[in-house]
CSV table of C-alpha atoms and ligand atoms in Angstrom, one decimal:
chain,number,residue,atom,x,y,z
A,1,MET,CA,-3.9,60.2,-55.6
A,2,SER,CA,-4.9,58.7,-52.3
A,3,MET,CA,-2.8,58.0,-49.2
A,4,PHE,CA,-6.1,55.5,-48.6
A,5,SER,CA,-5.8,51.9,-49.5
A,6,ALA,CA,-8.1,50.0,-51.5
A,7,TYR,CA,-8.8,47.5,-48.2
A,8,ARG,CA,-10.9,49.7,-45.6
A,9,PRO,CA,-10.5,47.4,-42.6
A,10,ARG,CA,-13.3,49.0,-40.6
A,11,ARG,CA,-15.9,47.2,-43.4
A,12,LEU,CA,-16.1,44.1,-41.6
A,13,ARG,CA,-16.4,45.6,-38.5
A,14,ARG,CA,-20.1,47.4,-38.9
A,15,THR,CA,-22.3,45.0,-37.6
A,16,GLU,CA,-21.8,42.6,-35.0
A,17,ALA,CA,-23.2,39.1,-37.8
A,18,LEU,CA,-20.1,40.3,-39.8
A,19,ARG,CA,-17.2,40.7,-36.7
A,20,ASN,CA,-18.7,37.2,-35.7
A,21,MET,CA,-17.7,35.8,-39.3
A,22,VAL,CA,-14.1,37.1,-39.7
A,23,ARG,CA,-13.5,36.4,-35.4
A,24,GLU,CA,-9.9,34.4,-35.6
A,25,THR,CA,-10.5,33.4,-31.9
A,26,LYS,CA,-13.4,31.8,-30.3
A,27,LEU,CA,-13.9,30.7,-26.9
A,28,SER,CA,-15.7,27.3,-25.8
A,29,VAL,CA,-17.0,26.1,-22.6
A,30,ASP,CA,-14.5,23.3,-23.9
A,31,ASP,CA,-11.5,25.2,-23.4
A,32,PHE,CA,-12.2,25.3,-19.2
A,33,ILE,CA,-10.8,23.6,-16.1
A,34,TYR,CA,-12.8,24.8,-12.8
A,35,PRO,CA,-10.2,24.4,-9.4
A,36,LEU,CA,-12.2,23.3,-6.7
A,37,PHE,CA,-11.4,23.6,-3.1
A,38,VAL,CA,-12.3,20.6,-0.8
A,39,VAL,CA,-12.3,20.8,2.8
A,40,HIS,CA,-13.4,18.5,5.5
A,41,GLY,CA,-16.4,18.7,8.2
A,42,GLN,CA,-20.0,18.9,6.8
A,43,GLY,CA,-22.5,21.4,5.1
A,44,VAL,CA,-19.5,23.6,4.2
A,45,LYS,CA,-20.1,26.1,1.3
A,46,LYS,CA,-17.4,29.1,2.2
A,47,GLU,CA,-17.0,31.8,0.2
A,48,ILE,CA,-12.6,32.5,0.1
A,49,PRO,CA,-12.6,35.9,1.4
A,50,SER,CA,-9.7,36.8,-1.5
A,51,MET,CA,-11.6,34.8,-4.3
A,52,PRO,CA,-15.4,36.3,-3.8
A,53,GLY,CA,-17.5,33.7,-6.0
A,54,ASN,CA,-14.9,30.7,-5.3
A,55,TYR,CA,-16.5,28.6,-2.3
A,56,HIS,CA,-14.1,25.9,0.4
A,57,TRP,CA,-16.3,23.0,-0.2
A,58,SER,CA,-17.3,19.9,2.4
A,59,ILE,CA,-18.0,16.6,0.8
A,60,ASP,CA,-21.8,16.5,1.2
A,61,MET,CA,-21.9,19.4,-0.6
A,62,LEU,CA,-19.8,18.1,-3.7
A,63,SER,CA,-22.3,15.9,-5.1
A,64,ALA,CA,-24.5,18.9,-6.1
A,65,GLU,CA,-21.9,21.3,-7.5
A,66,ALA,CA,-20.3,18.5,-10.0
A,67,GLU,CA,-23.5,18.2,-11.1
A,68,GLU,CA,-24.0,21.9,-12.4
A,69,ILE,CA,-20.6,22.1,-12.9
A,70,ALA,CA,-21.5,19.5,-15.3
A,71,ALA,CA,-24.6,20.4,-16.8
A,72,LEU,CA,-22.7,24.0,-17.7
A,73,GLY,CA,-21.0,21.9,-20.1
A,74,ILE,CA,-17.6,22.4,-18.1
A,75,PRO,CA,-15.4,19.4,-19.3
A,76,ALA,CA,-12.9,19.3,-16.5
A,77,VAL,CA,-11.9,20.4,-12.9
A,78,ILE,CA,-9.4,20.4,-10.5
A,79,LEU,CA,-9.2,19.4,-6.7
A,80,PHE,CA,-7.0,21.4,-4.5
A,81,GLY,CA,-7.5,19.7,-0.4
A,82,LEU,CA,-6.9,21.3,2.7
A,83,PRO,CA,-6.0,18.8,5.5
A,84,ALA,CA,-7.3,18.0,8.7
A,85,VAL,CA,-3.6,18.0,9.9
A,86,LYS,CA,-0.6,19.1,8.4
A,87,ASP,CA,2.7,17.8,9.6
A,88,GLU,CA,6.1,17.5,8.2
A,89,VAL,CA,5.5,15.1,5.3
A,90,GLY,CA,2.1,16.0,4.1
A,91,SER,CA,0.7,12.5,4.8
A,92,GLU,CA,-2.7,13.4,4.3
A,93,ASN,CA,-1.7,13.5,0.7
A,94,TYR,CA,-1.1,10.1,0.5
A,95,ASP,CA,-4.0,9.1,2.7
A,96,GLU,CA,-6.5,6.8,1.0
A,97,GLN,CA,-8.8,8.6,2.9
A,98,GLY,CA,-7.5,11.8,2.7
A,99,ILE,CA,-10.1,14.7,1.5
A,100,VAL,CA,-8.8,14.7,-1.9
A,101,GLN,CA,-9.2,11.0,-2.4
A,102,GLN,CA,-13.1,11.5,-0.8
A,103,ALA,CA,-13.5,14.2,-3.4
A,104,ILE,CA,-12.5,12.1,-6.6
A,105,GLN,CA,-14.8,9.0,-5.6
A,106,THR,CA,-17.7,11.7,-4.7
A,107,ILE,CA,-17.3,13.5,-7.9
A,108,LYS,CA,-17.2,10.6,-10.2
A,109,GLU,CA,-20.3,9.2,-8.6
A,110,ALA,CA,-22.3,12.5,-9.4
A,111,ALA,CA,-20.7,13.6,-12.4
A,112,SER,CA,-18.6,10.5,-13.8
A,113,ASP,CA,-18.4,12.4,-17.4
A,114,LEU,CA,-16.8,14.9,-15.3
A,115,VAL,CA,-12.5,14.7,-16.0
A,116,VAL,CA,-11.5,15.0,-12.5
A,117,VAL,CA,-7.9,16.3,-12.7
A,118,THR,CA,-5.8,17.0,-9.4
A,119,ASP,CA,-3.1,18.7,-7.9
A,120,VAL,CA,0.1,17.3,-6.8
A,121,CYS,CA,1.9,19.3,-4.5
A,122,MET,CA,3.0,19.1,-1.1
A,123,CYS,CA,2.7,22.6,0.2
A,124,GLU,CA,-1.3,22.1,1.2
A,125,TYR,CA,-0.5,19.5,3.2
A,126,THR,CA,2.9,20.4,5.2
A,127,SER,CA,3.0,21.8,8.7
A,128,HIS,CA,6.1,24.6,7.1
A,129,GLY,CA,3.8,24.8,3.5
A,130,HIS,CA,6.8,23.8,1.6
A,131,CYS,CA,6.6,21.8,-2.5
A,132,GLY,CA,9.0,19.2,-0.8
A,133,ILE,CA,10.9,17.4,2.3
A,134,VAL,CA,12.5,20.2,4.1
A,135,ARG,CA,15.9,20.2,5.7
A,136,ASP,CA,18.6,22.9,6.5
A,137,GLY,CA,16.0,25.1,5.1
A,138,TYR,CA,16.5,23.8,1.3
A,139,VAL,CA,13.7,21.5,-0.6
A,140,GLN,CA,14.6,18.5,-0.9
A,141,ASN,CA,14.5,17.6,-4.5
A,142,ASP,CA,14.9,13.4,-4.7
A,143,GLU,CA,13.2,12.9,-1.3
A,144,THR,CA,10.4,14.9,-2.7
A,145,LEU,CA,9.7,12.4,-5.8
A,146,GLY,CA,8.3,9.5,-3.6
A,147,TYR,CA,5.9,11.5,-1.7
A,148,LEU,CA,4.7,13.0,-5.0
A,149,ALA,CA,4.3,9.3,-6.5
A,150,LYS,CA,2.2,8.0,-3.8
A,151,ALA,CA,0.2,10.9,-3.8
A,152,ALA,CA,-0.5,10.8,-7.4
A,153,LEU,CA,-1.0,6.6,-7.1
A,154,SER,CA,-3.3,7.8,-4.3
A,155,HIS,CA,-5.3,9.8,-6.5
A,156,ALA,CA,-5.1,7.6,-9.5
A,157,ALA,CA,-6.5,4.7,-7.1
A,158,ALA,CA,-9.6,6.9,-6.4
A,159,GLY,CA,-10.5,7.3,-10.0
A,160,ALA,CA,-8.5,10.5,-11.4
A,161,ASP,CA,-8.6,10.9,-15.0
A,162,ILE,CA,-5.2,13.4,-14.9
A,163,VAL,CA,-2.3,14.6,-12.7
A,164,ALA,CA,-1.3,17.7,-12.2
A,165,PRO,CA,2.4,18.1,-10.7
A,166,SER,CA,2.7,21.5,-9.6
A,167,GLY,CA,5.8,21.6,-7.0
A,168,MET,CA,8.6,22.1,-9.5
A,169,ILE,CA,10.7,19.5,-7.7
A,170,ASP,CA,13.0,18.5,-10.9
A,171,GLY,CA,12.1,14.7,-12.1
A,172,GLN,CA,8.8,15.0,-10.8
A,173,VAL,CA,6.9,14.0,-13.9
A,174,TRP,CA,9.2,11.0,-14.6
A,175,ALA,CA,9.1,9.8,-10.7
A,176,ILE,CA,5.4,9.7,-11.2
A,177,ARG,CA,5.1,8.2,-14.9
A,178,GLU,CA,7.2,5.6,-13.7
A,179,ALA,CA,5.1,5.3,-10.5
A,180,LEU,CA,1.4,5.0,-12.5
A,181,ASP,CA,2.7,2.8,-15.4
A,182,VAL,CA,4.1,0.1,-12.9
A,183,ASN,CA,1.1,0.1,-10.9
A,184,GLY,CA,-0.7,0.1,-13.8
A,185,TYR,CA,-2.6,2.9,-14.5
A,186,ASP,CA,-1.1,3.8,-17.7
A,187,ASN,CA,-3.8,5.4,-19.2
A,188,MET,CA,-3.8,7.8,-16.8
A,189,ALA,CA,-2.5,11.2,-18.0
A,190,ILE,CA,0.0,14.0,-16.7
A,191,MET,CA,-0.5,17.5,-17.4
A,192,SER,CA,2.6,19.1,-15.8
A,193,TYR,CA,3.2,22.5,-14.6
A,194,ALA,CA,6.1,22.8,-16.9
A,195,ALA,CA,6.9,26.3,-16.8
A,196,LYS,CA,5.2,27.8,-13.8
A,197,TYR,CA,6.7,30.8,-12.4
A,198,ALA,CA,7.8,32.2,-8.7
A,199,SER,CA,4.4,34.5,-9.1
A,200,SER,CA,3.2,37.3,-6.6
A,201,PHE,CA,0.0,36.6,-8.3
A,202,TYR,CA,-0.7,33.1,-6.0
A,203,GLY,CA,-1.4,35.4,-3.1
A,204,PRO,CA,-5.5,35.1,-3.2
A,205,PHE,CA,-4.6,31.2,-3.7
A,206,ARG,CA,-2.6,30.6,-1.0
A,207,ASP,CA,-5.4,32.5,1.4
A,208,ALA,CA,-7.6,29.4,-0.2
A,209,ALA,CA,-5.5,26.8,0.3
A,210,GLN,CA,-3.9,27.7,3.5
A,211,SER,CA,-0.4,27.0,2.2
A,212,PRO,CA,2.1,30.1,2.3
A,213,PRO,CA,5.4,28.6,3.5
A,214,GLU,CA,5.9,29.4,6.9
A,215,PHE,CA,9.4,30.9,6.1
A,216,GLY,CA,11.1,31.8,2.9
A,217,ASP,CA,9.7,31.4,-0.2
A,218,ARG,CA,9.4,29.3,-3.4
A,219,ARG,CA,11.9,30.8,-5.3
A,220,SER,CA,14.4,27.6,-4.8
A,221,HIS,CA,12.4,25.9,-7.2
A,222,GLN,CA,9.3,27.5,-9.2
A,223,MET,CA,10.9,29.8,-12.0
A,224,ASP,CA,12.5,33.6,-12.0
A,225,PRO,CA,10.1,35.6,-14.1
A,226,ALA,CA,12.7,37.0,-15.9
A,227,ASN,CA,13.2,33.7,-18.0
A,228,VAL,CA,11.9,32.8,-21.3
A,229,ARG,CA,14.4,30.3,-22.6
A,230,GLU,CA,14.3,28.5,-19.0
A,231,ALA,CA,10.9,28.0,-19.6
A,232,LEU,CA,11.4,26.0,-22.3
A,233,ARG,CA,13.9,23.7,-21.1
A,234,GLU,CA,11.2,22.9,-18.9
A,235,VAL,CA,8.5,21.8,-21.1
A,236,ALA,CA,11.8,20.4,-23.3
A,237,LEU,CA,11.9,18.0,-20.1
A,238,ASP,CA,8.6,17.6,-18.9
A,239,ILE,CA,7.9,15.8,-22.4
A,240,LYS,CA,10.8,14.3,-22.1
A,241,GLU,CA,9.6,12.8,-18.6
A,242,GLY,CA,6.1,12.0,-20.4
A,243,ALA,CA,4.3,14.8,-19.7
A,244,ASP,CA,0.8,14.7,-22.0
A,245,VAL,CA,-0.2,18.2,-21.5
A,246,VAL,CA,2.6,21.2,-20.4
A,247,MET,CA,1.2,24.0,-18.4
A,248,VAL,CA,2.4,27.6,-18.3
A,249,LYS,CA,1.3,29.2,-14.7
A,250,PRO,CA,0.4,31.9,-14.6
A,251,ALA,CA,-1.2,33.2,-17.9
A,252,LEU,CA,-1.8,36.5,-18.2
A,253,PRO,CA,1.5,38.7,-17.5
A,254,TYR,CA,3.2,35.2,-19.1
A,255,LEU,CA,0.9,35.4,-22.6
A,256,ASP,CA,4.9,35.2,-24.1
A,257,ILE,CA,5.5,32.6,-22.9
A,258,ILE,CA,2.4,30.3,-23.7
A,259,ARG,CA,3.0,31.7,-27.0
A,260,GLN,CA,6.7,30.3,-27.3
A,261,VAL,CA,5.2,27.0,-26.0
A,262,ARG,CA,2.9,26.3,-28.5
A,263,ASP,CA,4.7,27.5,-31.6
A,264,ARG,CA,8.0,25.1,-29.7
A,265,PHE,CA,6.2,22.0,-29.5
A,266,ASP,CA,3.1,20.0,-30.7
A,267,TYR,CA,1.6,18.7,-27.2
A,268,PRO,CA,-1.7,20.2,-26.2
A,269,VAL,CA,-0.8,23.7,-24.1
A,270,ALA,CA,-2.7,24.6,-20.5
A,271,ALA,CA,-2.6,28.6,-18.8
A,272,TYR,CA,-3.3,28.9,-15.4
A,273,ASN,CA,-5.6,32.2,-15.4
A,274,VAL,CA,-4.7,32.2,-11.9
A,275,SER,CA,-5.9,33.7,-8.4
A,276,GLY,CA,-4.4,36.8,-8.7
A,277,GLU,CA,-5.3,37.5,-12.2
A,278,TYR,CA,-9.2,36.8,-11.2
A,279,SER,CA,-8.9,38.4,-7.8
A,280,MET,CA,-7.6,41.9,-9.2
A,281,VAL,CA,-10.7,42.4,-11.6
A,282,LYS,CA,-12.9,41.1,-8.5
A,283,ALA,CA,-12.0,44.0,-6.3
A,284,ALA,CA,-11.8,46.7,-9.1
A,285,ALA,CA,-15.5,45.5,-10.4
A,286,ALA,CA,-16.7,45.5,-7.2
A,287,ARG,CA,-15.3,49.3,-7.1
A,288,GLY,CA,-17.2,50.1,-10.2
A,289,TRP,CA,-13.8,50.5,-12.1
A,290,LEU,CA,-14.2,47.4,-14.5
A,291,ASP,CA,-16.9,45.5,-16.0
A,292,GLU,CA,-16.2,42.6,-14.6
A,293,ARG,CA,-18.2,39.8,-17.4
A,294,ARG,CA,-16.2,42.0,-20.4
A,295,VAL,CA,-12.9,42.5,-18.9
A,296,ALA,CA,-12.7,38.2,-17.7
A,297,MET,CA,-14.2,37.8,-21.3
A,298,GLU,CA,-10.8,39.8,-22.9
A,299,CYS,CA,-8.6,37.7,-20.1
A,300,LEU,CA,-9.7,34.5,-21.5
A,301,THR,CA,-10.3,35.1,-25.1
A,302,SER,CA,-6.5,36.5,-24.8
A,303,ILE,CA,-4.8,33.5,-23.3
A,304,LYS,CA,-6.8,31.5,-25.8
A,305,ARG,CA,-5.4,33.8,-28.7
A,306,ALA,CA,-1.7,33.5,-27.1
A,307,GLY,CA,-2.2,29.4,-27.7
A,308,ALA,CA,-3.4,27.7,-24.7
A,309,ASP,CA,-5.7,24.7,-25.6
A,310,VAL,CA,-7.1,25.2,-21.9
A,311,ILE,CA,-7.7,27.4,-19.7
A,312,ILE,CA,-8.0,26.3,-15.8
A,313,THR,CA,-10.0,29.1,-14.6
A,314,TYR,CA,-12.3,30.4,-11.2
A,315,TRP,CA,-14.1,32.3,-14.0
A,316,ALA,CA,-14.8,29.1,-15.6
A,317,LYS,CA,-18.9,28.9,-14.6
A,318,ASP,CA,-19.5,32.7,-15.0
A,319,ALA,CA,-17.8,32.2,-18.4
A,320,ALA,CA,-19.9,29.0,-19.4
A,321,ARG,CA,-22.8,31.3,-18.6
A,322,TRP,CA,-22.2,34.0,-20.5
A,323,LEU,CA,-21.3,31.8,-23.8
A,324,THR,CA,-24.6,30.6,-23.4
A,325,PRO,CA,-26.9,32.3,-26.1
A,326,GLY,CA,-29.5,34.4,-24.1
A,327,GLU,CA,-27.6,34.6,-21.0
A,328,ARG,CA,-27.1,37.6,-19.2
B,1,PBG,C1,0.6,24.6,-5.5
B,1,PBG,C2,-0.5,25.8,-6.1
B,1,PBG,C3,-0.6,26.8,-6.8
B,1,PBG,C4,-1.1,26.9,-7.1
B,1,PBG,C5,-1.4,25.9,-8.0
B,1,PBG,N1,-1.2,25.0,-7.1
B,1,PBG,C6,0.1,28.2,-5.6
B,1,PBG,C7,1.4,28.0,-5.6
B,1,PBG,O1,2.9,27.7,-6.3
B,1,PBG,O2,2.2,29.0,-4.3
B,1,PBG,C8,-2.0,28.7,-7.2
B,1,PBG,C9,-3.0,28.9,-8.0
B,1,PBG,C10,-3.9,30.2,-7.9
B,1,PBG,O3,-2.7,31.5,-7.9
B,1,PBG,O4,-4.6,30.3,-8.9
B,1,PBG,N2,-0.2,23.5,-4.9
C-alpha cells in the first residue's frame, strides 16, 4: 500500500492558469492608500533619502501627482505635512492655511474622486517632536485632546474625507468624533491607528516627516511590541469611541495582530506597511540581494492574507503598475 494520498497538491500548481484559478488571496489596486509628504515652498519634488521613490512635494507640484495617482486607479492618499514653523503646541496643525489644509484643497480640485485621508497627530508640528502637549517630560493626555480635535476639524473644513488619529492618546477618537458631529461633519469617517506599536520600523519616516522626539521616546503612549491582548482592548475602545476603520501598525512584524483583529471585530481593518518595512527591501534590492517587485508583492499579499482590507503602502504606485496586465 502506498503512503501517498490520492490527493496530489501539485496538480493545481502545474500552470499559471491553474494557480490563478485557485489563488485564495488576490491583491487589488483598490486595497491601497498611498502616503504623500507635503512641504512649503515652490517647485519642490525632492526624493526622501531614506525612502527612495518617495518625495517631498510642494503644493504647486501636487495636482499632477494627484492626477497620476488617480489615473493608476489608487483610491486614496494619506497626507503628512511638514510645517513652516514648529512650536510647543504645533499651531500649524490646525491652521486653516496650514500645509496639509492647502494640500487637501489642491488634491480635491485636481482629482475630486481621490479619497483624502489625513494623519492627525502633533509630532510633525511640535518643536519637541512629541505627539501632544508636554509637561514634566510627559505627554499630557486630556490636554492634548482639544488640539487633536481642532486639527481634525480643520482637515474636515478643508475637504478631507477621512481623518486618521495616530497619536495613541487615550480618548482621541471620541474627542474627534464629538467635535466633528457638533460641527456638522457627521459624515466624516475616522480611521483610527488603534493598535499602533512603539516600533523601531518608523525610522525612515521620522526622517521624512522630520519628527523624531527631541528627548525620550514614544513608549508612554504607543504599544509595547510584546502585547496582543492589549491590542484587542485598544481596538474595542476605538470602535466604542466611534472609529469606522481600525488600523494595525506596523504590518509585517504584526501579522498575528491583524489576523486577531480581523477575526474578532466586524469592522474594516487597515494595516500600515511602514517606512522601515519598505526601506529594508529597497536597500537590499539596491545591492542586488532581493528582487524588489517580487518581495514587495509577497509582502503586500501576506498583509492581505492576514486579514487587512486596506493597506497603506509606499509601494502603492509601483504595485498598481505591477497589477496591470502587460506592465513590467
Ligand atoms: C505619527 C506617525 C508616524 C508614522 C505615521 N504616523 C510616526 C511615529 O509614530 O513615530 C510612521 C509611518 C511610517 O513609518 O511609515 N504622525
